[in-house]
Amino acid sequence: MKKCVCLIGKPNVGKSTIFNKLIKEKKSIILDEPGITRDRVYGTATYKDKTFSLIDTGGITTGSAFFEEINIQAELATDEADLILFIVDGKNGLDSTDYYIRNMLLKTKKEVIVVVNKVDNPKRQENIYEFYELGFPTIMSVSAEHNLGFTALLEYITKDITANLNEYSDIPRFCMIGRPNVGKSSLINALLNEERVIVSNIPGTTRDSIDTKFMYDKKEYIAVDTAGMRKKGKIYENIEKYSYIRSMRAIEESDVCILVIDAKEGIIEHDKHILGYALNAGKGVVIAVNKWDTITNSNEKIKEWKEKIKQEFQFAPYINVVFLSALKKKRIATLMPEVLKAYENNSKTIKTSLLNSVITEAVSLNAPPSFKGKRLKIFFVSETGTKPPKFTFQVNDKSLIHFSYKRYLENKIRENFDFTGTPLIFQFKNKSEE
């Protein structure tokens, strides 16, 4: 596992802004259709070829109504983080909430850096000494708004990290995600053909994400079993909340996510939410309908189920579906080929010349609509990232792009290049932008 760094503090001290600065991007919502939960917990930061996991937590507030949430945040830091960044407000100074959080963090026995945000002038820099009252020896100042102090902060965070910290960093990872008791552990056992993971019909048996290394077609892979992800409103026990967080972390650190659906129970709204977590994280995705042995006339039902999935997951029509039974070990062989296809497509690069030819033809077939007398012009497009593939368009005015035309361009790219199983990111920049 990567080193894990957790951001904690009261509301409005700039935790989320600092989080975005450290991961060097705003966490993009890849899909904006209704039904996709956009909560993001984990990110991955890279500095000088060193990587670490980052958790952005909610603002901690003193008050009895939030007592449970305060304790969840504290135990999250204790349980997950190797290093805690205690974010405080360099403009308004300390208050009783900061001291309350200080007392919580002292009990964790973890290393804490007090990060004083909003330090953007010499006077505020002189005032950072008051924050030593919190009792932590390491104080660092930043200005998230003006991008100041982050080099020193990153140097400190990564000082004890070696490049390629994870010995399995080059091995493709895929994780099973889904609601409790849909058969994720059984599916991994069937795939590995041995009983490596505890299997039970009691929902919630798997509390932690479990990594298993295995060989397929003479190559190494890592399969990750995760705890069942309940709806947030149905998460009662603290330990289940931690399991939920660990599942989110497993998604973030995997290359492909396999959404497991129970054929007996059918598709429910929360299945869409869980798929949304994987897509928003930019992961390759495969849908596995498990317990297919319980379906009568199963061969005839496949067509009906495919149509149902197409309707329920219409925001992601590019995802392939397999139907299998982990218990009976039937149709298990259909899974890995789709996982590998999603993995390869998630990492795929397209030649710039081919990409521009496709977009030029698309524009000639269907020109962008005009808006207030102006029309979008696309000058150039290139693939500027992978995992997931990211396409950057140079245009005359990015405010003219409409979501329907963006979808049209995506469809044209998918028609010409196989991106089955992976979301795509589209970025539009004015030609004058760097």
PDB file of C-alpha atoms in Angstrom, residues 115-414:
ATOM      1  CA  VAL A 115      -0.536  23.140   7.955  1.00  0.00           C
ATOM      2  CA  VAL A 116      -1.371  26.816   8.343  1.00  0.00           C
ATOM      3  CA  ASN A 117      -3.353  27.849   5.271  1.00  0.00           C
ATOM      4  CA  LYS A 118      -4.041  31.359   3.910  1.00  0.00           C
ATOM      5  CA  VAL A 119      -0.512  32.562   4.712  1.00  0.00           C
ATOM      6  CA  ASP A 120      -0.039  34.882   1.748  1.00  0.00           C
ATOM      7  CA  ASN A 121       1.779  37.907   3.234  1.00  0.00           C
ATOM      8  CA  PRO A 122       4.704  38.555   5.625  1.00  0.00           C
ATOM      9  CA  LYS A 123       2.465  39.563   8.537  1.00  0.00           C
ATOM     10  CA  ARG A 124       0.610  36.273   8.489  1.00  0.00           C
ATOM     11  CA  GLN A 125       3.916  34.445   8.167  1.00  0.00           C
ATOM     12  CA  GLU A 126       5.064  36.075  11.420  1.00  0.00           C
ATOM     13  CA  ASN A 127       1.849  34.971  13.118  1.00  0.00           C
ATOM     14  CA  ILE A 128       2.314  31.244  12.456  1.00  0.00           C
ATOM     15  CA  TYR A 129       4.233  30.873  15.722  1.00  0.00           C
ATOM     16  CA  GLU A 130       0.952  31.029  17.649  1.00  0.00           C
ATOM     17  CA  PHE A 131       0.075  27.644  16.174  1.00  0.00           C
ATOM     18  CA  TYR A 132       2.834  25.988  18.210  1.00  0.00           C
ATOM     19  CA  GLU A 133       0.324  26.309  21.071  1.00  0.00           C
ATOM     20  CA  LEU A 134      -1.336  23.228  19.599  1.00  0.00           C
ATOM     21  CA  GLY A 135       1.596  21.160  20.829  1.00  0.00           C
ATOM     22  CA  PHE A 136       2.755  19.643  17.541  1.00  0.00           C
ATOM     23  CA  PRO A 137       6.429  20.187  16.649  1.00  0.00           C
ATOM     24  CA  THR A 138       6.040  20.529  12.867  1.00  0.00           C
ATOM     25  CA  ILE A 139       4.345  23.665  11.554  1.00  0.00           C
ATOM     26  CA  MET A 140       4.268  24.494   7.829  1.00  0.00           C
ATOM     27  CA  SER A 141       2.576  27.395   6.066  1.00  0.00           C
ATOM     28  CA  VAL A 142       0.856  27.425   2.681  1.00  0.00           C
ATOM     29  CA  SER A 143      -1.500  29.522   0.656  1.00  0.00           C
ATOM     30  CA  ALA A 144      -3.777  27.269  -1.350  1.00  0.00           C
ATOM     31  CA  GLU A 145      -5.260  30.278  -3.154  1.00  0.00           C
ATOM     32  CA  HIS A 146      -1.860  31.621  -4.259  1.00  0.00           C
ATOM     33  CA  ASN A 147      -0.110  28.227  -4.595  1.00  0.00           C
ATOM     34  CA  LEU A 148       2.575  29.036  -2.017  1.00  0.00           C
ATOM     35  CA  GLY A 149       4.452  26.607   0.229  1.00  0.00           C
ATOM     36  CA  PHE A 150       3.492  23.374  -1.518  1.00  0.00           C
ATOM     37  CA  THR A 151       6.980  22.395  -2.632  1.00  0.00           C
ATOM     38  CA  ALA A 152       8.223  22.358   0.961  1.00  0.00           C
ATOM     39  CA  LEU A 153       5.114  20.482   2.105  1.00  0.00           C
ATOM     40  CA  LEU A 154       5.513  17.831  -0.586  1.00  0.00           C
ATOM     41  CA  GLU A 155       9.216  17.465   0.188  1.00  0.00           C
ATOM     42  CA  TYR A 156       8.345  16.768   3.817  1.00  0.00           C
ATOM     43  CA  ILE A 157       5.535  14.319   3.017  1.00  0.00           C
ATOM     44  CA  THR A 158       7.666  12.297   0.589  1.00  0.00           C
ATOM     45  CA  LYS A 159      11.001  12.427   2.424  1.00  0.00           C
ATOM     46  CA  ASP A 160      10.712   8.799   3.548  1.00  0.00           C
ATOM     47  CA  ILE A 161       9.026   7.447   0.410  1.00  0.00           C
ATOM     48  CA  THR A 162      11.100   5.619  -2.175  1.00  0.00           C
ATOM     49  CA  ALA A 163      10.130   5.517  -5.815  1.00  0.00           C
ATOM     50  CA  ASN A 164       8.155   2.378  -6.663  1.00  0.00           C
ATOM     51  CA  LEU A 165       7.268   1.874  -2.998  1.00  0.00           C
ATOM     52  CA  ASN A 166       4.742  -0.796  -3.917  1.00  0.00           C
ATOM     53  CA  GLU A 167       6.525  -3.932  -5.057  1.00  0.00           C
ATOM     54  CA  TYR A 168       3.427  -4.794  -7.081  1.00  0.00           C
ATOM     55  CA  SER A 169       3.080  -1.339  -8.655  1.00  0.00           C
ATOM     56  CA  ASP A 170       3.588  -2.654 -12.195  1.00  0.00           C
ATOM     57  CA  ILE A 171       1.150  -5.550 -11.833  1.00  0.00           C
ATOM     58  CA  PRO A 172      -2.391  -4.856 -13.113  1.00  0.00           C
ATOM     59  CA  ARG A 173      -4.906  -4.698 -10.267  1.00  0.00           C
ATOM     60  CA  PHE A 174      -8.629  -5.251 -10.446  1.00  0.00           C
ATOM     61  CA  CYS A 175     -11.158  -5.180  -7.639  1.00  0.00           C
ATOM     62  CA  MET A 176     -14.596  -6.617  -7.026  1.00  0.00           C
ATOM     63  CA  ILE A 177     -17.109  -3.959  -5.992  1.00  0.00           C
ATOM     64  CA  GLY A 178     -20.792  -4.139  -5.183  1.00  0.00           C
ATOM     65  CA  ARG A 179     -23.390  -4.379  -2.461  1.00  0.00           C
ATOM     66  CA  PRO A 180     -23.012  -6.849   0.428  1.00  0.00           C
ATOM     67  CA  ASN A 181     -23.690 -10.518  -0.255  1.00  0.00           C
ATOM     68  CA  VAL A 182     -23.666 -10.353  -4.067  1.00  0.00           C
ATOM     69  CA  GLY A 183     -20.868 -12.932  -4.203  1.00  0.00           C
ATOM     70  CA  LYS A 184     -17.680 -10.912  -4.601  1.00  0.00           C
ATOM     71  CA  SER A 185     -15.570 -13.206  -2.400  1.00  0.00           C
ATOM     72  CA  SER A 186     -17.044 -16.333  -3.991  1.00  0.00           C
ATOM     73  CA  LEU A 187     -16.243 -14.945  -7.425  1.00  0.00           C
ATOM     74  CA  ILE A 188     -12.595 -14.370  -6.528  1.00  0.00           C
ATOM     75  CA  ASN A 189     -12.375 -17.885  -5.106  1.00  0.00           C
ATOM     76  CA  ALA A 190     -13.912 -19.321  -8.278  1.00  0.00           C
ATOM     77  CA  LEU A 191     -11.544 -17.291 -10.421  1.00  0.00           C
ATOM     78  CA  LEU A 192      -8.532 -18.510  -8.438  1.00  0.00           C
ATOM     79  CA  ASN A 193     -10.046 -21.991  -8.157  1.00  0.00           C
ATOM     80  CA  GLU A 194      -9.236 -22.159  -4.460  1.00  0.00           C
ATOM     81  CA  GLU A 195     -10.678 -20.967  -1.163  1.00  0.00           C
ATOM     82  CA  ARG A 196      -8.497 -17.946  -0.387  1.00  0.00           C
ATOM     83  CA  VAL A 197     -11.153 -15.532   0.861  1.00  0.00           C
ATOM     84  CA  ILE A 198     -13.646 -16.133   3.666  1.00  0.00           C
ATOM     85  CA  VAL A 199     -17.033 -16.733   2.074  1.00  0.00           C
ATOM     86  CA  SER A 200     -20.256 -16.437   4.049  1.00  0.00           C
ATOM     87  CA  ASN A 201     -23.897 -15.689   3.339  1.00  0.00           C
ATOM     88  CA  ILE A 202     -23.857 -13.146   6.156  1.00  0.00           C
ATOM     89  CA  PRO A 203     -23.586  -9.665   4.596  1.00  0.00           C
ATOM     90  CA  GLY A 204     -20.487  -7.805   5.718  1.00  0.00           C
ATOM     91  CA  THR A 205     -18.141 -10.766   6.246  1.00  0.00           C
ATOM     92  CA  THR A 206     -15.346  -9.010   4.359  1.00  0.00           C
ATOM     93  CA  ARG A 207     -14.277  -5.980   6.406  1.00  0.00           C
ATOM     94  CA  ASP A 208     -10.980  -5.133   4.717  1.00  0.00           C
ATOM     95  CA  SER A 209      -9.838  -5.049   1.120  1.00  0.00           C
ATOM     96  CA  ILE A 210      -7.943  -8.282   0.492  1.00  0.00           C
ATOM     97  CA  ASP A 211      -5.240  -8.498  -2.201  1.00  0.00           C
ATOM     98  CA  THR A 212      -4.528 -11.815  -3.901  1.00  0.00           C
ATOM     99  CA  LYS A 213      -1.749 -12.284  -6.462  1.00  0.00           C
ATOM    100  CA  PHE A 214      -2.387 -14.875  -9.185  1.00  0.00           C
ATOM    101  CA  MET A 215      -1.358 -15.978 -12.688  1.00  0.00           C
ATOM    102  CA  TYR A 216      -3.548 -15.828 -15.774  1.00  0.00           C
ATOM    103  CA  ASP A 217      -2.304 -16.705 -19.244  1.00  0.00           C
ATOM    104  CA  LYS A 218       1.292 -16.697 -17.927  1.00  0.00           C
ATOM    105  CA  LYS A 219       1.041 -13.146 -16.571  1.00  0.00           C
ATOM    106  CA  GLU A 220       0.699 -11.832 -13.007  1.00  0.00           C
ATOM    107  CA  TYR A 221      -2.364  -9.982 -11.742  1.00  0.00           C
ATOM    108  CA  ILE A 222      -3.722  -8.853  -8.390  1.00  0.00           C
ATOM    109  CA  ALA A 223      -7.364  -9.418  -7.501  1.00  0.00           C
ATOM    110  CA  VAL A 224      -8.798  -7.296  -4.698  1.00  0.00           C
ATOM    111  CA  ASP A 225     -11.854  -8.320  -2.700  1.00  0.00           C
ATOM    112  CA  THR A 226     -13.677  -5.400  -1.071  1.00  0.00           C
ATOM    113  CA  ALA A 227     -16.328  -5.072   1.597  1.00  0.00           C
ATOM    114  CA  GLY A 228     -19.898  -4.686   0.428  1.00  0.00           C
ATOM    115  CA  MET A 229     -20.798  -1.029  -0.071  1.00  0.00           C
ATOM    116  CA  ARG A 230     -24.065  -0.205   1.650  1.00  0.00           C
ATOM    117  CA  LYS A 231     -26.016   2.974   1.082  1.00  0.00           C
ATOM    118  CA  LYS A 232     -24.612   5.652   3.386  1.00  0.00           C
ATOM    119  CA  GLY A 233     -27.909   5.948   5.219  1.00  0.00           C
ATOM    120  CA  LYS A 234     -27.758   2.245   6.069  1.00  0.00           C
ATOM    121  CA  ILE A 235     -24.227   2.248   7.459  1.00  0.00           C
ATOM    122  CA  TYR A 236     -24.682   1.938  11.207  1.00  0.00           C
ATOM    123  CA  GLU A 237     -21.579   0.368  12.698  1.00  0.00           C
ATOM    124  CA  ASN A 238     -18.336   2.322  12.789  1.00  0.00           C
ATOM    125  CA  ILE A 239     -16.468  -0.673  11.426  1.00  0.00           C
ATOM    126  CA  GLU A 240     -18.727  -0.676   8.354  1.00  0.00           C
ATOM    127  CA  LYS A 241     -17.924   2.972   7.751  1.00  0.00           C
ATOM    128  CA  TYR A 242     -14.237   2.122   7.754  1.00  0.00           C
ATOM    129  CA  SER A 243     -14.916  -0.781   5.388  1.00  0.00           C
ATOM    130  CA  TYR A 244     -16.676   1.636   3.042  1.00  0.00           C
ATOM    131  CA  ILE A 245     -13.666   3.967   3.110  1.00  0.00           C
ATOM    132  CA  ARG A 246     -11.291   1.073   2.422  1.00  0.00           C
ATOM    133  CA  SER A 247     -13.441  -0.014  -0.516  1.00  0.00           C
ATOM    134  CA  MET A 248     -13.161   3.487  -1.957  1.00  0.00           C
ATOM    135  CA  ARG A 249      -9.405   3.312  -1.506  1.00  0.00           C
ATOM    136  CA  ALA A 250      -9.309  -0.075  -3.274  1.00  0.00           C
ATOM    137  CA  ILE A 251     -11.171   1.477  -6.222  1.00  0.00           C
ATOM    138  CA  GLU A 252      -8.697   4.353  -6.362  1.00  0.00           C
ATOM    139  CA  GLU A 253      -5.691   2.009  -6.402  1.00  0.00           C
ATOM    140  CA  SER A 254      -7.091  -0.492  -8.928  1.00  0.00           C
ATOM    141  CA  ASP A 255      -6.907  -0.442 -12.719  1.00  0.00           C
ATOM    142  CA  VAL A 256     -10.217  -2.190 -13.383  1.00  0.00           C
ATOM    143  CA  CYS A 257     -13.335  -2.515 -11.218  1.00  0.00           C
ATOM    144  CA  ILE A 258     -15.762  -5.409 -11.591  1.00  0.00           C
ATOM    145  CA  LEU A 259     -19.259  -4.408 -10.499  1.00  0.00           C
ATOM    146  CA  VAL A 260     -20.902  -7.582  -9.186  1.00  0.00           C
ATOM    147  CA  ILE A 261     -24.706  -7.697  -9.379  1.00  0.00           C
ATOM    148  CA  ASP A 262     -26.951 -10.322  -7.810  1.00  0.00           C
ATOM    149  CA  ALA A 263     -29.063 -11.954 -10.547  1.00  0.00           C
ATOM    150  CA  LYS A 264     -31.675 -12.999  -7.965  1.00  0.00           C
ATOM    151  CA  GLU A 265     -32.167  -9.492  -6.565  1.00  0.00           C
ATOM    152  CA  GLY A 266     -31.792  -7.645  -9.841  1.00  0.00           C
ATOM    153  CA  ILE A 267     -30.505  -4.103 -10.336  1.00  0.00           C
ATOM    154  CA  ILE A 268     -31.193  -1.450  -7.701  1.00  0.00           C
ATOM    155  CA  GLU A 269     -30.360   2.252  -7.582  1.00  0.00           C
ATOM    156  CA  HIS A 270     -27.340   1.741  -5.336  1.00  0.00           C
ATOM    157  CA  ASP A 271     -25.699  -0.423  -8.016  1.00  0.00           C
ATOM    158  CA  LYS A 272     -25.632   2.707 -10.180  1.00  0.00           C
ATOM    159  CA  HIS A 273     -24.058   4.703  -7.363  1.00  0.00           C
ATOM    160  CA  ILE A 274     -21.311   2.114  -6.886  1.00  0.00           C
ATOM    161  CA  LEU A 275     -20.601   2.065 -10.628  1.00  0.00           C
ATOM    162  CA  GLY A 276     -20.417   5.857 -10.452  1.00  0.00           C
ATOM    163  CA  TYR A 277     -17.607   5.658  -7.874  1.00  0.00           C
ATOM    164  CA  ALA A 278     -15.496   3.595 -10.286  1.00  0.00           C
ATOM    165  CA  LEU A 279     -16.252   5.756 -13.324  1.00  0.00           C
ATOM    166  CA  ASN A 280     -15.570   8.983 -11.458  1.00  0.00           C
ATOM    167  CA  ALA A 281     -12.228   7.510 -10.432  1.00  0.00           C
ATOM    168  CA  GLY A 282     -11.487   6.913 -14.125  1.00  0.00           C
ATOM    169  CA  LYS A 283     -11.240   3.137 -13.863  1.00  0.00           C
ATOM    170  CA  GLY A 284     -11.911   0.451 -16.424  1.00  0.00           C
ATOM    171  CA  VAL A 285     -15.160  -1.327 -15.595  1.00  0.00           C
ATOM    172  CA  VAL A 286     -16.833  -4.680 -16.272  1.00  0.00           C
ATOM    173  CA  ILE A 287     -20.291  -5.682 -15.011  1.00  0.00           C
ATOM    174  CA  ALA A 288     -20.576  -9.258 -13.740  1.00  0.00           C
ATOM    175  CA  VAL A 289     -24.081 -10.612 -13.136  1.00  0.00           C
ATOM    176  CA  ASN A 290     -23.481 -13.338 -10.540  1.00  0.00           C
ATOM    177  CA  LYS A 291     -25.695 -16.203  -9.304  1.00  0.00           C
ATOM    178  CA  TRP A 292     -26.760 -16.850 -12.899  1.00  0.00           C
ATOM    179  CA  ASP A 293     -27.420 -20.482 -11.883  1.00  0.00           C
ATOM    180  CA  THR A 294     -30.549 -19.272 -10.080  1.00  0.00           C
ATOM    181  CA  ILE A 295     -32.104 -17.974 -13.305  1.00  0.00           C
ATOM    182  CA  THR A 296     -34.410 -20.348 -15.171  1.00  0.00           C
ATOM    183  CA  ASN A 297     -34.202 -20.360 -18.977  1.00  0.00           C
ATOM    184  CA  SER A 298     -30.875 -18.553 -18.523  1.00  0.00           C
ATOM    185  CA  ASN A 299     -29.909 -18.595 -22.223  1.00  0.00           C
ATOM    186  CA  GLU A 300     -33.133 -16.849 -23.198  1.00  0.00           C
ATOM    187  CA  LYS A 301     -32.824 -14.430 -20.261  1.00  0.00           C
ATOM    188  CA  ILE A 302     -29.405 -13.076 -21.309  1.00  0.00           C
ATOM    189  CA  LYS A 303     -30.890 -10.928 -24.079  1.00  0.00           C
ATOM    190  CA  GLU A 304     -33.555  -9.620 -21.677  1.00  0.00           C
ATOM    191  CA  TRP A 305     -30.941  -8.821 -19.026  1.00  0.00           C
ATOM    192  CA  LYS A 306     -28.678  -7.050 -21.513  1.00  0.00           C
ATOM    193  CA  GLU A 307     -31.551  -4.802 -22.484  1.00  0.00           C
ATOM    194  CA  LYS A 308     -32.329  -4.144 -18.819  1.00  0.00           C
ATOM    195  CA  ILE A 309     -28.697  -3.225 -18.107  1.00  0.00           C
ATOM    196  CA  LYS A 310     -28.639  -0.974 -21.164  1.00  0.00           C
ATOM    197  CA  GLN A 311     -31.634   0.925 -19.762  1.00  0.00           C
ATOM    198  CA  GLU A 312     -30.516   1.074 -16.128  1.00  0.00           C
ATOM    199  CA  PHE A 313     -26.889   2.000 -16.937  1.00  0.00           C
ATOM    200  CA  GLN A 314     -27.597   4.179 -19.942  1.00  0.00           C
ATOM    201  CA  PHE A 315     -25.007   6.697 -18.702  1.00  0.00           C
ATOM    202  CA  ALA A 316     -22.299   4.087 -19.469  1.00  0.00           C
ATOM    203  CA  PRO A 317     -23.293   2.122 -22.602  1.00  0.00           C
ATOM    204  CA  TYR A 318     -19.649   1.252 -23.307  1.00  0.00           C
ATOM    205  CA  ILE A 319     -19.381  -1.298 -20.470  1.00  0.00           C
ATOM    206  CA  ASN A 320     -19.476  -5.013 -21.301  1.00  0.00           C
ATOM    207  CA  VAL A 321     -21.462  -7.508 -19.230  1.00  0.00           C
ATOM    208  CA  VAL A 322     -20.758 -11.136 -18.333  1.00  0.00           C
ATOM    209  CA  PHE A 323     -23.187 -13.621 -16.794  1.00  0.00           C
ATOM    210  CA  LEU A 324     -21.742 -16.257 -14.472  1.00  0.00           C
ATOM    211  CA  SER A 325     -22.154 -18.338 -11.340  1.00  0.00           C
ATOM    212  CA  ALA A 326     -19.369 -18.221  -8.768  1.00  0.00           C
ATOM    213  CA  LEU A 327     -21.031 -20.963  -6.716  1.00  0.00           C
ATOM    214  CA  LYS A 328     -21.343 -23.430  -9.605  1.00  0.00           C
ATOM    215  CA  LYS A 329     -18.172 -22.118 -11.310  1.00  0.00           C
ATOM    216  CA  LYS A 330     -20.034 -21.681 -14.574  1.00  0.00           C
ATOM    217  CA  ARG A 331     -19.055 -19.167 -17.270  1.00  0.00           C
ATOM    218  CA  ILE A 332     -16.151 -17.974 -15.078  1.00  0.00           C
ATOM    219  CA  ALA A 333     -13.893 -18.041 -18.155  1.00  0.00           C
ATOM    220  CA  THR A 334     -15.873 -15.168 -19.672  1.00  0.00           C
ATOM    221  CA  LEU A 335     -14.689 -12.693 -17.025  1.00  0.00           C
ATOM    222  CA  MET A 336     -10.925 -12.227 -17.479  1.00  0.00           C
ATOM    223  CA  PRO A 337     -11.025 -11.473 -21.237  1.00  0.00           C
ATOM    224  CA  GLU A 338     -13.380  -8.562 -20.536  1.00  0.00           C
ATOM    225  CA  VAL A 339     -11.245  -7.387 -17.607  1.00  0.00           C
ATOM    226  CA  LEU A 340      -8.151  -7.356 -19.816  1.00  0.00           C
ATOM    227  CA  LYS A 341      -9.990  -5.530 -22.595  1.00  0.00           C
ATOM    228  CA  ALA A 342     -11.089  -2.823 -20.145  1.00  0.00           C
ATOM    229  CA  TYR A 343      -7.538  -2.615 -18.769  1.00  0.00           C
ATOM    230  CA  GLU A 344      -5.961  -2.225 -22.210  1.00  0.00           C
ATOM    231  CA  ASN A 345      -8.514   0.326 -23.375  1.00  0.00           C
ATOM    232  CA  ASN A 346      -8.116   2.342 -20.169  1.00  0.00           C
ATOM    233  CA  SER A 347      -4.423   2.706 -21.062  1.00  0.00           C
ATOM    234  CA  LYS A 348      -4.839   3.096 -24.830  1.00  0.00           C
ATOM    235  CA  THR A 349      -3.161   5.903 -26.778  1.00  0.00           C
ATOM    236  CA  ILE A 350      -4.304   7.154 -30.179  1.00  0.00           C
ATOM    237  CA  LYS A 351      -2.062   8.793 -32.777  1.00  0.00           C
ATOM    238  CA  THR A 352      -2.705  12.521 -32.964  1.00  0.00           C
ATOM    239  CA  SER A 353      -3.058  12.475 -36.756  1.00  0.00           C
ATOM    240  CA  LEU A 354      -5.743   9.776 -36.639  1.00  0.00           C
ATOM    241  CA  LEU A 355      -7.570  11.552 -33.835  1.00  0.00           C
ATOM    242  CA  ASN A 356      -7.673  14.844 -35.720  1.00  0.00           C
ATOM    243  CA  SER A 357      -8.912  13.116 -38.880  1.00  0.00           C
ATOM    244  CA  VAL A 358     -11.822  11.636 -36.943  1.00  0.00           C
ATOM    245  CA  ILE A 359     -12.739  14.945 -35.307  1.00  0.00           C
ATOM    246  CA  THR A 360     -12.421  16.877 -38.576  1.00  0.00           C
ATOM    247  CA  GLU A 361     -14.778  14.436 -40.252  1.00  0.00           C
ATOM    248  CA  ALA A 362     -17.175  14.578 -37.292  1.00  0.00           C
ATOM    249  CA  VAL A 363     -17.341  18.384 -37.468  1.00  0.00           C
ATOM    250  CA  SER A 364     -17.899  18.307 -41.242  1.00  0.00           C
ATOM    251  CA  LEU A 365     -20.790  15.854 -40.798  1.00  0.00           C
ATOM    252  CA  ASN A 366     -22.365  17.779 -37.930  1.00  0.00           C
ATOM    253  CA  ALA A 367     -21.140  21.322 -37.301  1.00  0.00           C
ATOM    254  CA  PRO A 368     -21.424  22.723 -33.749  1.00  0.00           C
ATOM    255  CA  PRO A 369     -24.564  24.803 -33.199  1.00  0.00           C
ATOM    256  CA  SER A 370     -24.156  28.574 -33.023  1.00  0.00           C
ATOM    257  CA  PHE A 371     -24.835  30.491 -29.816  1.00  0.00           C
ATOM    258  CA  LYS A 372     -25.483  34.262 -29.825  1.00  0.00           C
ATOM    259  CA  GLY A 373     -23.944  34.544 -33.258  1.00  0.00           C
ATOM    260  CA  LYS A 374     -20.800  32.588 -32.338  1.00  0.00           C
ATOM    261  CA  ARG A 375     -19.905  29.049 -33.341  1.00  0.00           C
ATOM    262  CA  LEU A 376     -17.447  26.666 -31.710  1.00  0.00           C
ATOM    263  CA  LYS A 377     -14.322  25.991 -33.742  1.00  0.00           C
ATOM    264  CA  ILE A 378     -12.040  23.057 -32.984  1.00  0.00           C
ATOM    265  CA  PHE A 379      -8.468  23.741 -34.075  1.00  0.00           C
ATOM    266  CA  PHE A 380      -6.657  20.706 -32.747  1.00  0.00           C
ATOM    267  CA  VAL A 381      -7.143  17.685 -30.501  1.00  0.00           C
ATOM    268  CA  SER A 382      -4.615  15.409 -28.814  1.00  0.00           C
ATOM    269  CA  GLU A 383      -4.636  12.649 -26.240  1.00  0.00           C
ATOM    270  CA  THR A 384      -3.002  14.138 -23.167  1.00  0.00           C
ATOM    271  CA  GLY A 385      -3.363  11.332 -20.645  1.00  0.00           C
ATOM    272  CA  THR A 386      -4.332   7.741 -19.964  1.00  0.00           C
ATOM    273  CA  LYS A 387      -5.988   5.777 -17.151  1.00  0.00           C
ATOM    274  CA  PRO A 388      -8.478   6.979 -18.252  1.00  0.00           C
ATOM    275  CA  PRO A 389      -7.810   8.331 -21.757  1.00  0.00           C
ATOM    276  CA  LYS A 390      -7.946  12.121 -21.714  1.00  0.00           C
ATOM    277  CA  PHE A 391      -8.486  14.229 -24.823  1.00  0.00           C
ATOM    278  CA  THR A 392      -7.683  17.942 -24.926  1.00  0.00           C
ATOM    279  CA  PHE A 393      -9.343  20.121 -27.581  1.00  0.00           C
ATOM    280  CA  GLN A 394      -7.975  23.523 -28.576  1.00  0.00           C
ATOM    281  CA  VAL A 395     -10.965  25.696 -29.449  1.00  0.00           C
ATOM    282  CA  ASN A 396     -11.840  29.322 -30.115  1.00  0.00           C
ATOM    283  CA  ASP A 397     -14.140  29.651 -27.085  1.00  0.00           C
ATOM    284  CA  LYS A 398     -14.649  26.789 -24.627  1.00  0.00           C
ATOM    285  CA  SER A 399     -17.820  28.414 -23.258  1.00  0.00           C
ATOM    286  CA  LEU A 400     -19.522  27.456 -26.536  1.00  0.00           C
ATOM    287  CA  ILE A 401     -19.227  23.719 -25.956  1.00  0.00           C
ATOM    288  CA  HIS A 402     -22.601  22.130 -25.227  1.00  0.00           C
ATOM    289  CA  PHE A 403     -22.919  18.818 -23.402  1.00  0.00           C
ATOM    290  CA  SER A 404     -24.847  17.314 -26.345  1.00  0.00           C
ATOM    291  CA  TYR A 405     -22.061  18.173 -28.781  1.00  0.00           C
ATOM    292  CA  LYS A 406     -19.456  16.884 -26.362  1.00  0.00           C
ATOM    293  CA  ARG A 407     -21.380  13.603 -26.252  1.00  0.00           C
ATOM    294  CA  TYR A 408     -21.485  13.583 -30.055  1.00  0.00           C
ATOM    295  CA  LEU A 409     -17.694  13.936 -30.227  1.00  0.00           C
ATOM    296  CA  GLU A 410     -17.261  11.133 -27.681  1.00  0.00           C
ATOM    297  CA  ASN A 411     -19.544   8.869 -29.688  1.00  0.00           C
ATOM    298  CA  LYS A 412     -17.517   9.544 -32.834  1.00  0.00           C
ATOM    299  CA  ILE A 413     -14.269   8.713 -31.062  1.00  0.00           C
ATOM    300  CA  ARG A 414     -15.762   5.496 -29.686  1.00  0.00           C
TER     301      ARG A 414
END
